[in-house]
PDB file of C-alpha atoms in Angstrom:
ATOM      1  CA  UNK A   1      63.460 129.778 -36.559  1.00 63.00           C
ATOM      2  CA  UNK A   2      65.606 130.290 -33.919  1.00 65.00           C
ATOM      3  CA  UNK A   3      68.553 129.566 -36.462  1.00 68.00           C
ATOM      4  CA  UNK A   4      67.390 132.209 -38.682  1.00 57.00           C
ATOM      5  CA  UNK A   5      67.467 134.833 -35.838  1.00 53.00           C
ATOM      6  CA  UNK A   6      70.962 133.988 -35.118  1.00 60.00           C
ATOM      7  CA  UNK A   7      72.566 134.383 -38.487  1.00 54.00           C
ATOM      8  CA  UNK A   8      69.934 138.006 -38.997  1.00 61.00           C
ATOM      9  CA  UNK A   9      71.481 138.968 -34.987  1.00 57.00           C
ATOM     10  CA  UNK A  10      75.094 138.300 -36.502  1.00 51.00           C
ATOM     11  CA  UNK A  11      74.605 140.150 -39.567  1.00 54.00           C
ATOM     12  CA  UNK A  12      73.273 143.165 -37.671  1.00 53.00           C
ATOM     13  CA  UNK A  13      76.273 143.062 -35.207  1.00 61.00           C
ATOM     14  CA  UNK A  14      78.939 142.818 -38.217  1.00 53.00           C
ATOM     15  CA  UNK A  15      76.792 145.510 -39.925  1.00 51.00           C
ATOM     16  CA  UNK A  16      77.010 147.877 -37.000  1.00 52.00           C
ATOM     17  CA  UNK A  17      80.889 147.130 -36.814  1.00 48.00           C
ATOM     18  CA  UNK A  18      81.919 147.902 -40.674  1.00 49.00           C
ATOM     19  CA  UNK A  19      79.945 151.376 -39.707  1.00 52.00           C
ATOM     20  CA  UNK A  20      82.041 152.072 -37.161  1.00 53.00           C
ATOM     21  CA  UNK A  21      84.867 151.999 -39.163  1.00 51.00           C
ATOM     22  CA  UNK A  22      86.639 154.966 -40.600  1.00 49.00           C
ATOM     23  CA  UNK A  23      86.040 154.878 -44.547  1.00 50.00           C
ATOM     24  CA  UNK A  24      88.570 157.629 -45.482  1.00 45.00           C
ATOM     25  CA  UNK A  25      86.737 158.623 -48.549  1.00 52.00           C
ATOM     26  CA  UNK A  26      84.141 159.700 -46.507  1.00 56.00           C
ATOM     27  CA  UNK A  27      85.320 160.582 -42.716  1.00 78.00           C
ATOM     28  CA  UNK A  28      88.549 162.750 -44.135  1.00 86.00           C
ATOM     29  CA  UNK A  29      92.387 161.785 -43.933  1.00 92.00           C
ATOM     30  CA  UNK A  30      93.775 159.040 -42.592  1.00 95.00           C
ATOM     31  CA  UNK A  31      95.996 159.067 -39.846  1.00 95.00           C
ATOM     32  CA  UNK A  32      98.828 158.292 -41.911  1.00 96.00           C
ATOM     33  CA  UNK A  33      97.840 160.945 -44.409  1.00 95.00           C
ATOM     34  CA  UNK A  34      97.905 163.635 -42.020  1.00 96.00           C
ATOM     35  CA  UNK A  35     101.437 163.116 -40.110  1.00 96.00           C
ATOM     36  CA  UNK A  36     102.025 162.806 -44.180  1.00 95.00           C
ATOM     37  CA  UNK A  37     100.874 166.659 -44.879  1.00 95.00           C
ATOM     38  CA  UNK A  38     102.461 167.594 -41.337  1.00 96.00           C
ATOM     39  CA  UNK A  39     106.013 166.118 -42.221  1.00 96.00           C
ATOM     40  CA  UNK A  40     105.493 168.101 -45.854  1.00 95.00           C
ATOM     41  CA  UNK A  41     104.947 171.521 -44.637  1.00 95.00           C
ATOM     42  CA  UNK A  42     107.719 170.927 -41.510  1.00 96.00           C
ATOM     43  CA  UNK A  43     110.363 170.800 -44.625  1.00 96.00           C
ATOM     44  CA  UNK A  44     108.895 174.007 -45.875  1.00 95.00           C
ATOM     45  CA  UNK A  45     109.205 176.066 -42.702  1.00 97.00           C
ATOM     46  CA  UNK A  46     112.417 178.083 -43.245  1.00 97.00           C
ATOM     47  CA  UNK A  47     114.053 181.069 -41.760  1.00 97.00           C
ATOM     48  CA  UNK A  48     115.580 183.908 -44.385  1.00 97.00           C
ATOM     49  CA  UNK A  49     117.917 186.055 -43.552  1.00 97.00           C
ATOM     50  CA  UNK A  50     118.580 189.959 -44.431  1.00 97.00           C
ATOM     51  CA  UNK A  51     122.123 190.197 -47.226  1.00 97.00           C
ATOM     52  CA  UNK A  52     125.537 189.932 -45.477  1.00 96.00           C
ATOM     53  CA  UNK A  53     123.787 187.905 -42.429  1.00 97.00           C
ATOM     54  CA  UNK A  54     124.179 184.411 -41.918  1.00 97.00           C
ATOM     55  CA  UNK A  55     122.615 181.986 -38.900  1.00 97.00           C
ATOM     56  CA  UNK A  56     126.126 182.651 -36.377  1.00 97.00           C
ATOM     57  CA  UNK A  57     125.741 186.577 -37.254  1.00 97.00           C
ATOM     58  CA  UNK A  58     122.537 187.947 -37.297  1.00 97.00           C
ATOM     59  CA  UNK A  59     122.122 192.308 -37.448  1.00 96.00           C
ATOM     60  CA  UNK A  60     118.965 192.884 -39.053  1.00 97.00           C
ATOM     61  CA  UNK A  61     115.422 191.658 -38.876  1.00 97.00           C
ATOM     62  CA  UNK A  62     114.810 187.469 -40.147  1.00 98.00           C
ATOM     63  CA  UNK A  63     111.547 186.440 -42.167  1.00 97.00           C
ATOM     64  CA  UNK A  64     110.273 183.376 -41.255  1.00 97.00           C
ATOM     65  CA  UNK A  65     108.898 181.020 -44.593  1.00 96.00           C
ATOM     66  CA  UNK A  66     105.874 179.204 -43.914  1.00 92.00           C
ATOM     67  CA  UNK A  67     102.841 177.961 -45.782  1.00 87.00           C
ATOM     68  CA  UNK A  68      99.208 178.482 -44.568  1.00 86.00           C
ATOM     69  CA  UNK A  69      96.938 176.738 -46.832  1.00 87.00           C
ATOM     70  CA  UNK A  70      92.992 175.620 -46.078  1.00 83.00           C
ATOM     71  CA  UNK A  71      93.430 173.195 -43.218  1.00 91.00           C
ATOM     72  CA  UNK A  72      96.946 174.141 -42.139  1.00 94.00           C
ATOM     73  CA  UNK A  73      98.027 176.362 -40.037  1.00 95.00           C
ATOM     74  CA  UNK A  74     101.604 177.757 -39.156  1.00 96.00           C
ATOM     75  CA  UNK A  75     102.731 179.811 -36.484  1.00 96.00           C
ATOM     76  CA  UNK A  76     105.728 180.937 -34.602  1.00 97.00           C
ATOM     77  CA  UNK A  77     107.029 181.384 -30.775  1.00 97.00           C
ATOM     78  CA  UNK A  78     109.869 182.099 -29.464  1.00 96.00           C
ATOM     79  CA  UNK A  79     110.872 182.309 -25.141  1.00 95.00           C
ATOM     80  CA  UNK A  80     113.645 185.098 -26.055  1.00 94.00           C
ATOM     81  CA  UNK A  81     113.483 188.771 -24.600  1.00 91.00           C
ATOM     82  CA  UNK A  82     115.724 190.001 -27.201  1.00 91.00           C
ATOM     83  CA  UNK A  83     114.010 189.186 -30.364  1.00 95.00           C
ATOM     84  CA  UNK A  84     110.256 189.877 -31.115  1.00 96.00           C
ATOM     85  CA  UNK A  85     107.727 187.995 -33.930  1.00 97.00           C
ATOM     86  CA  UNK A  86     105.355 190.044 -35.798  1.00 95.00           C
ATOM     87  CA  UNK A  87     103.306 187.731 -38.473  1.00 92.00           C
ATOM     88  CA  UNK A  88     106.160 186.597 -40.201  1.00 94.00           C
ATOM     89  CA  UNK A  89     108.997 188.652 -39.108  1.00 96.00           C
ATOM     90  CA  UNK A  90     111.519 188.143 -36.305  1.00 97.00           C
ATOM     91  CA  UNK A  91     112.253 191.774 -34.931  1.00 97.00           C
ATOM     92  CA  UNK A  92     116.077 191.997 -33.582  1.00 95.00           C
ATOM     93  CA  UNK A  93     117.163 194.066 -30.690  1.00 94.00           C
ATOM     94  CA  UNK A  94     120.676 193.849 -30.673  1.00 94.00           C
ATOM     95  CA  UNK A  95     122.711 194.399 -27.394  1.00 93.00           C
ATOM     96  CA  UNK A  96     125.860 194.882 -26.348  1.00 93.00           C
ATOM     97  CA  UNK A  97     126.647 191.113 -25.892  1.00 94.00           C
ATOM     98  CA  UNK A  98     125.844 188.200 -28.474  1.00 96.00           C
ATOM     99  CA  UNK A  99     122.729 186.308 -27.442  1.00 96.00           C
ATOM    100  CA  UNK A 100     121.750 182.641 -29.115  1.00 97.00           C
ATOM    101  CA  UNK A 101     118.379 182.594 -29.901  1.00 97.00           C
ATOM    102  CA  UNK A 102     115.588 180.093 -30.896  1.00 98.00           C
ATOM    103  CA  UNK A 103     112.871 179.990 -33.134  1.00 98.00           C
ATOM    104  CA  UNK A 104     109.653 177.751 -33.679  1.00 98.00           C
ATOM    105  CA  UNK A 105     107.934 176.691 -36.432  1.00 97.00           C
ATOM    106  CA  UNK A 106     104.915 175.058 -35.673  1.00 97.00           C
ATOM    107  CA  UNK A 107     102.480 173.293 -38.379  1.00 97.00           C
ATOM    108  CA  UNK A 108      99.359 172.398 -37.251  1.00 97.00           C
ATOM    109  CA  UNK A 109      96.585 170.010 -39.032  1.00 96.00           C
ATOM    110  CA  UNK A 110      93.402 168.181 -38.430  1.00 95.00           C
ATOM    111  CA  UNK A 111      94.322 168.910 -34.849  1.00 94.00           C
ATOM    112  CA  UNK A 112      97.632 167.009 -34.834  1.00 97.00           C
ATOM    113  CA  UNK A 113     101.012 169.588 -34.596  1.00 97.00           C
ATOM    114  CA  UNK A 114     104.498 169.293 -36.017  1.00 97.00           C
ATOM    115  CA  UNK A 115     107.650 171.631 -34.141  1.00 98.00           C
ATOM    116  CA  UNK A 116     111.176 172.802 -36.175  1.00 98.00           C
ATOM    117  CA  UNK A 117     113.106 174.574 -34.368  1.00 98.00           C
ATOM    118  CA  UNK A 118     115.871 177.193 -35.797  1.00 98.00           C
ATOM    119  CA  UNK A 119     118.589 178.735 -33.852  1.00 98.00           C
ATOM    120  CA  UNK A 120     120.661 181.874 -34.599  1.00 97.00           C
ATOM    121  CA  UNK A 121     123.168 183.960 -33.217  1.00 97.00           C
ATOM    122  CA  UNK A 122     121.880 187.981 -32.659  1.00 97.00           C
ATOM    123  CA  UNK A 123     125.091 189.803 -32.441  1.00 96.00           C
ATOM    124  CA  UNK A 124     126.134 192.310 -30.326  1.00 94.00           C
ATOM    125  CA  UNK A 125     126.683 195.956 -31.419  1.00 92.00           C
ATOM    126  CA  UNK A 126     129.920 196.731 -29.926  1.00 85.00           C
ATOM    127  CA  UNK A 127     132.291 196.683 -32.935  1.00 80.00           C
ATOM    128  CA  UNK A 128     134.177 193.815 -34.030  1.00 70.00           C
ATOM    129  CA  UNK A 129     138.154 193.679 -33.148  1.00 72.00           C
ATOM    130  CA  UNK A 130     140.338 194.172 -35.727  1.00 72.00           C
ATOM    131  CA  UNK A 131     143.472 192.003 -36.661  1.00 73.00           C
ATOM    132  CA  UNK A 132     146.437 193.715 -38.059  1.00 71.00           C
ATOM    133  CA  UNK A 133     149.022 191.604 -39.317  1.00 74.00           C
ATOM    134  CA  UNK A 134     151.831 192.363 -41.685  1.00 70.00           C
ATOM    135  CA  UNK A 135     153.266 195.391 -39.640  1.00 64.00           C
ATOM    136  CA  UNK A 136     157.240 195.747 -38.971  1.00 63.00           C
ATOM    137  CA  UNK A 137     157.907 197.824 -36.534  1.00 56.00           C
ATOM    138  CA  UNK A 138     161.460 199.504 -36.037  1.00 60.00           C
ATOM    139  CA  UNK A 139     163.381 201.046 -33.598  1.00 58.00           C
ATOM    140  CA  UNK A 140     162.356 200.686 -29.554  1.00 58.00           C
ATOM    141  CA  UNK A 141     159.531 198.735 -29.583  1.00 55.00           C
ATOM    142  CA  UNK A 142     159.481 198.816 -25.875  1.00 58.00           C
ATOM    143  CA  UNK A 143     157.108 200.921 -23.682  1.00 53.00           C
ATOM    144  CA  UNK A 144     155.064 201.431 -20.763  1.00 59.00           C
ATOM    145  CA  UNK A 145     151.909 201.416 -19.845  1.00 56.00           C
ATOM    146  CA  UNK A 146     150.680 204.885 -20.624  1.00 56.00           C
ATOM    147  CA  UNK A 147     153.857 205.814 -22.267  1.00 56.00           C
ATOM    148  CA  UNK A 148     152.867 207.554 -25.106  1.00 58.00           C
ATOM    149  CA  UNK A 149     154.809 206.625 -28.610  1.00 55.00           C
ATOM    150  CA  UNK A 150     154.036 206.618 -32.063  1.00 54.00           C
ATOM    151  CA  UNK A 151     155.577 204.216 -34.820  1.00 53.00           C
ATOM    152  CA  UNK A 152     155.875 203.804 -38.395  1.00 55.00           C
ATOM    153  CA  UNK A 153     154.210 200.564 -40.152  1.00 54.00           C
ATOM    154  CA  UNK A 154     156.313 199.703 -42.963  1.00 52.00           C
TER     155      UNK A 154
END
């Protein structure tokens, strides 16, 4: 009898342990599958930006591409004073110097986050210099500071 009480004690214990376990059909994702779904919507965070601008010369306002779909969640920070996000649009403040600036995507599921970063250049609004090349110039091309001449470009 005492036998039979051992092998019915065991079979409790190892019933009590299988029920423990996570049964993924039933308990939701796996581990695995959830850095999985994280990794997948990390690739499609992306930043676009307004015509003509480009990530080393940003003007006008960025939209920020991100995916919120039942379970996942994406949002944005960023730590700079000259740029602003409103849902998903980065708000530029351009100054009179260029300013590097960071953005954040993060994805966040079943509890467990994912971070991609994007950097871009906001640039200033003093006007850009412009290089002249191609010009002959004849006659004295010597002068002084606030001597006042005027040549002829050929």
């Amino acid at each position: 009898m005492k036998k039979f009480f051992s092998v019915i004690f065991c079979l409790l214990i190892a019933l009590a342990l299988v029920a423990c376990g996570k049964d993924p059909g039933t308990n939701g994702p796996t581990e695995e599958e959830i850095n999985a779904k994280l990794r997948e919507y990390k690739e499609k965070l992306d930043v676009k930006y307004a015509e003509g601008d480009t990530a080393d010369a940003v003007t006008k306002d960025v939209t920020l591409i991100g995916i919120n779909e039942e379970g996942v969640e994406v949002t944005w920070t960023t730590e700079s004073t000259v740029i602003t996000i409103d849902g998903n649009t980065v708000k530029v403040t351009r100054g009179e110097e260029d300013v590097k600036v960071r953005v954040t995507g993060k994805v966040t599921y079943m509890e467990k986050s994912i971070l991609k970063p994007f950097e871009f250049t906001i640039k200033s609004t003093a006007p850009e210099p412009v290089k002249v090349t191609g010009i002959t110039v004849t006659g004295d091309a010597s002068a002084e500071v606030g001597d006042p001449k005027s040549y002829v470009a050929n």
